[in-house]
Short mmCIF file of C-alpha atoms in Angstrom, two decimals:
data_model
loop_
_atom_site.label_atom_id
_atom_site.label_comp_id
_atom_site.label_asym_id
_atom_site.label_seq_id
_atom_site.Cartn_x
_atom_site.Cartn_y
_atom_site.Cartn_z
CA MET A 1 0.00 0.00 0.00
CA THR A 2 1.46 3.34 -1.05
CA PRO A 3 1.57 6.04 1.63
CA ARG A 4 -0.74 9.00 1.25
CA ARG A 5 0.79 12.21 0.06
CA THR A 6 0.69 14.98 2.60
CA ILE A 7 1.47 18.66 2.45
CA ASP A 8 3.07 20.56 5.29
CA VAL A 9 0.75 23.48 6.00
CA SER A 10 2.32 24.49 9.31
CA ARG A 11 3.85 27.58 7.73
CA LEU A 12 0.60 28.90 6.29
CA PRO A 13 -0.81 31.97 8.06
CA THR A 14 -3.59 31.41 10.57
CA TYR A 15 -5.27 34.71 9.69
CA ALA A 16 -5.43 37.19 6.82
CA PHE A 17 -6.78 40.63 6.00
CA GLY A 18 -9.08 41.68 3.21
CA HIS A 19 -10.77 39.18 0.91
CA HIS A 20 -8.53 36.39 2.18
CA ALA A 21 -10.42 36.47 5.51
CA LEU A 22 -13.78 34.81 6.05
CA THR A 23 -14.85 37.73 8.26
CA TRP A 24 -14.26 40.12 5.34
CA TRP A 25 -16.82 38.19 3.29
CA ALA A 26 -19.20 38.07 6.26
CA THR A 27 -18.88 41.83 6.80
CA TRP A 28 -19.54 42.64 3.16
CA SER A 29 -22.47 40.19 3.04
CA MET A 30 -24.02 41.97 6.01
CA ILE A 31 -23.35 45.36 4.40
CA LEU A 32 -25.04 44.14 1.21
CA MET A 33 -28.13 42.95 3.10
CA GLU A 34 -28.40 46.08 5.21
CA GLY A 35 -27.68 48.29 2.22
CA THR A 36 -30.59 46.61 0.42
CA MET A 37 -32.82 47.42 3.39
CA LEU A 38 -31.70 51.05 3.22
CA VAL A 39 -32.52 51.25 -0.49
CA ILE A 40 -36.00 49.88 0.25
CA LEU A 41 -36.48 52.50 2.98
CA LEU A 42 -35.39 55.34 0.72
CA ILE A 43 -37.59 54.12 -2.13
CA SER A 44 -40.48 53.95 0.35
CA TYR A 45 -39.81 57.54 1.37
CA PHE A 46 -40.00 58.79 -2.22
CA PHE A 47 -42.99 56.56 -3.01
CA LEU A 48 -44.91 58.06 -0.10
CA ARG A 49 -43.81 61.51 -1.19
CA THR A 50 -45.34 61.05 -4.64
CA ALA A 51 -48.63 59.85 -3.11
CA VAL A 52 -49.46 63.17 -1.45
CA PRO A 53 -49.69 66.71 -2.84
CA GLU A 54 -47.55 68.27 -0.10
CA TRP A 55 -44.37 66.89 1.51
CA PRO A 56 -43.80 67.30 4.41
CA PRO A 57 -47.55 67.47 5.05
CA ALA A 58 -49.22 70.78 5.85
CA HIS A 59 -48.24 72.36 9.17
CA THR A 60 -45.16 70.10 9.41
CA LEU A 61 -41.73 71.65 9.12
CA PRO A 62 -38.71 69.71 7.83
CA PRO A 63 -36.31 68.49 10.53
CA ASN A 64 -34.10 71.13 12.17
CA LEU A 65 -31.08 71.37 9.89
CA PHE A 66 -28.59 72.32 12.63
CA TRP A 67 -28.51 69.01 14.53
CA GLY A 68 -28.40 66.81 11.45
CA THR A 69 -25.63 68.91 9.91
CA LEU A 70 -23.65 68.87 13.15
CA ASN A 71 -23.89 65.09 13.25
CA THR A 72 -22.85 64.88 9.62
CA ALA A 73 -19.69 66.83 10.45
CA ILE A 74 -18.99 64.59 13.47
CA ILE A 75 -19.40 61.35 11.55
CA LEU A 76 -17.31 62.59 8.61
CA VAL A 77 -14.43 63.52 10.91
CA SER A 78 -14.72 60.09 12.59
CA VAL A 79 -13.61 58.49 9.32
CA PHE A 80 -10.02 59.64 9.93
CA PRO A 81 -9.37 57.92 13.29
CA ASN A 82 -11.35 54.95 12.02
CA GLN A 83 -9.02 54.57 9.04
CA LEU A 84 -5.99 55.01 11.30
CA ALA A 85 -7.33 52.20 13.52
CA LYS A 86 -7.69 50.00 10.43
CA LYS A 87 -4.18 50.83 9.28
CA ALA A 88 -2.77 50.14 12.76
CA ALA A 89 -4.60 46.80 12.88
CA GLU A 90 -3.20 45.73 9.53
CA SER A 91 0.28 46.71 10.77
CA LEU A 92 -0.30 44.72 14.02
CA ASP A 93 0.29 47.93 15.98
CA VAL A 94 -1.40 47.30 19.34
CA LYS A 95 -0.88 50.81 20.74
CA GLY A 96 -2.14 52.41 17.55
CA VAL A 97 -5.23 50.18 17.51
CA ARG A 98 -6.04 51.03 21.12
CA LEU A 99 -5.59 54.76 20.60
CA TRP A 100 -7.50 55.15 17.35
CA MET A 101 -10.33 52.83 18.33
CA ILE A 102 -10.88 54.87 21.50
CA VAL A 103 -10.85 58.10 19.48
CA THR A 104 -13.32 56.62 16.99
CA LEU A 105 -15.54 55.47 19.85
CA LEU A 106 -15.54 58.99 21.32
CA PHE A 107 -16.76 60.33 17.99
CA GLY A 108 -19.45 57.64 18.03
CA VAL A 109 -20.53 58.69 21.53
CA ALA A 110 -20.65 62.35 20.43
CA PHE A 111 -22.75 61.33 17.43
CA ALA A 112 -25.15 59.35 19.63
CA VAL A 113 -25.57 62.27 22.04
CA VAL A 114 -26.33 64.69 19.20
CA ARG A 115 -28.75 62.10 17.79
CA ILE A 116 -30.91 62.62 20.90
CA PHE A 117 -31.28 66.28 19.92
CA GLU A 118 -31.97 65.25 16.35
CA PHE A 119 -34.90 63.11 17.43
CA LYS A 120 -36.23 65.99 19.51
CA ASN A 121 -36.05 68.31 16.50
CA LEU A 122 -37.51 66.17 13.72
CA ASN A 123 -40.67 68.31 13.91
CA CYS A 124 -42.87 65.23 13.55
CA HIS A 125 -43.96 62.18 15.52
CA TRP A 126 -43.68 58.62 14.26
CA GLN A 127 -47.42 57.97 14.75
CA GLN A 128 -48.53 61.28 13.23
CA ASN A 129 -48.71 60.29 9.54
CA ALA A 130 -46.80 58.43 6.82
CA TYR A 131 -44.21 61.20 6.67
CA GLY A 132 -43.50 60.97 10.40
CA SER A 133 -43.34 57.17 10.27
CA ILE A 134 -40.84 56.99 7.41
CA VAL A 135 -38.65 59.76 8.85
CA TRP A 136 -38.50 58.08 12.26
CA PHE A 137 -37.96 54.65 10.72
CA ASN A 138 -34.99 55.89 8.69
CA MET A 139 -33.50 57.64 11.72
CA GLY A 140 -34.09 54.60 13.91
CA PHE A 141 -32.55 52.32 11.29
CA HIS A 142 -29.37 54.36 11.29
CA THR A 143 -29.29 54.76 15.07
CA ALA A 144 -29.45 50.97 15.46
CA HIS A 145 -26.40 50.66 13.20
CA VAL A 146 -24.48 53.30 15.15
CA LEU A 147 -25.21 51.63 18.49
CA THR A 148 -24.41 48.16 17.14
CA ASP A 149 -21.02 49.28 15.89
CA MET A 150 -20.29 51.17 19.12
CA VAL A 151 -20.95 48.01 21.17
CA ASP A 152 -18.68 46.03 18.84
CA THR A 153 -16.00 48.72 19.16
CA VAL A 154 -16.20 48.67 22.98
CA VAL A 155 -15.81 44.88 22.99
CA LEU A 156 -12.80 45.07 20.68
CA ILE A 157 -11.17 47.82 22.76
CA VAL A 158 -11.56 45.72 25.91
CA LEU A 159 -10.11 42.67 24.15
CA MET A 160 -7.17 44.73 22.88
CA PHE A 161 -6.36 45.67 26.48
CA VAL A 162 -7.02 42.39 28.31
CA GLY A 163 -5.95 39.99 25.57
CA PRO A 164 -5.12 37.57 24.34
CA ILE A 165 -3.94 39.77 21.50
CA GLU A 166 -3.69 37.47 18.51
CA GLY A 167 -3.69 37.97 14.76
CA PRO A 168 -7.41 37.30 14.27
CA ARG A 169 -8.19 40.08 16.74
CA PHE A 170 -6.49 42.59 14.42
CA VAL A 171 -8.63 41.25 11.58
CA ASP A 172 -11.73 41.93 13.69
CA VAL A 173 -10.61 45.54 14.16
CA SER A 174 -10.05 45.93 10.42
CA GLU A 175 -13.52 44.56 9.62
CA ASN A 176 -15.10 46.75 12.30
CA SER A 177 -13.57 49.77 10.56
CA ILE A 178 -15.12 48.73 7.26
CA TYR A 179 -18.52 48.50 8.93
CA TRP A 180 -18.15 51.97 10.47
CA ASN A 181 -17.43 53.37 7.01
CA PHE A 182 -20.70 51.79 5.89
CA VAL A 183 -22.48 53.50 8.78
CA VAL A 184 -21.00 56.81 7.59
CA VAL A 185 -22.13 56.28 3.99
CA ILE A 186 -25.69 55.35 4.91
CA TRP A 187 -25.92 58.42 7.13
CA LEU A 188 -24.93 60.66 4.22
CA LEU A 189 -27.75 59.14 2.17
CA ILE A 190 -30.31 59.43 4.96
CA TYR A 191 -29.21 62.99 5.75
CA SER A 192 -29.64 63.94 2.10
CA VAL A 193 -33.14 62.46 1.97
CA ILE A 194 -34.49 63.47 5.39
CA TYR A 195 -32.85 66.88 5.79
CA LEU A 196 -32.03 68.20 2.33
CA ALA A 197 -34.64 66.73 -0.02
CA PRO A 198 -37.65 68.44 1.67
CA ARG A 199 -35.87 71.78 1.30
CA PHE A 200 -34.37 71.55 -2.16
CA LEU A 201 -36.39 68.98 -4.16
#
């Protein structure tokens, strides 16, 4: 009986970044699914808009532009520490990952705090009419994404301090950064629809 051929795989890496990692595919699959949901929400918004003669409805002002614009500035600036955290993770730089993830988290906290004021200044209630429902649903959809990523970021920060600090942990940080960028992009779309479209379209 001839012996089976074997290959020594002991030198192959146990983790990888980008499309070589299973978590990269999982992250992008989730982004694709959630992005599809966002498209459906935005289409619903414009469908409802075409069904009525006035949008927002009579005696309803568009959301207060100040709070939404302030949050847009906050989330855009958060992209920079987020990218630095991703770069540090892919360089296996523990100190850099810790620093930039904490900075990114602080921007997330600031965004969440301002979001409270946004909700208070939407100038509509979710149960008021179709306009109020779709505005609140879009805002709630995005808020859920912000909070989800903030929880994930907190968990990763804790793990980067208490360990064990292994290669796959850096991959998790890199994928978390990709997801935050998605959160930024969907906010820009929602901001354009909820805040700008009623004023300029």
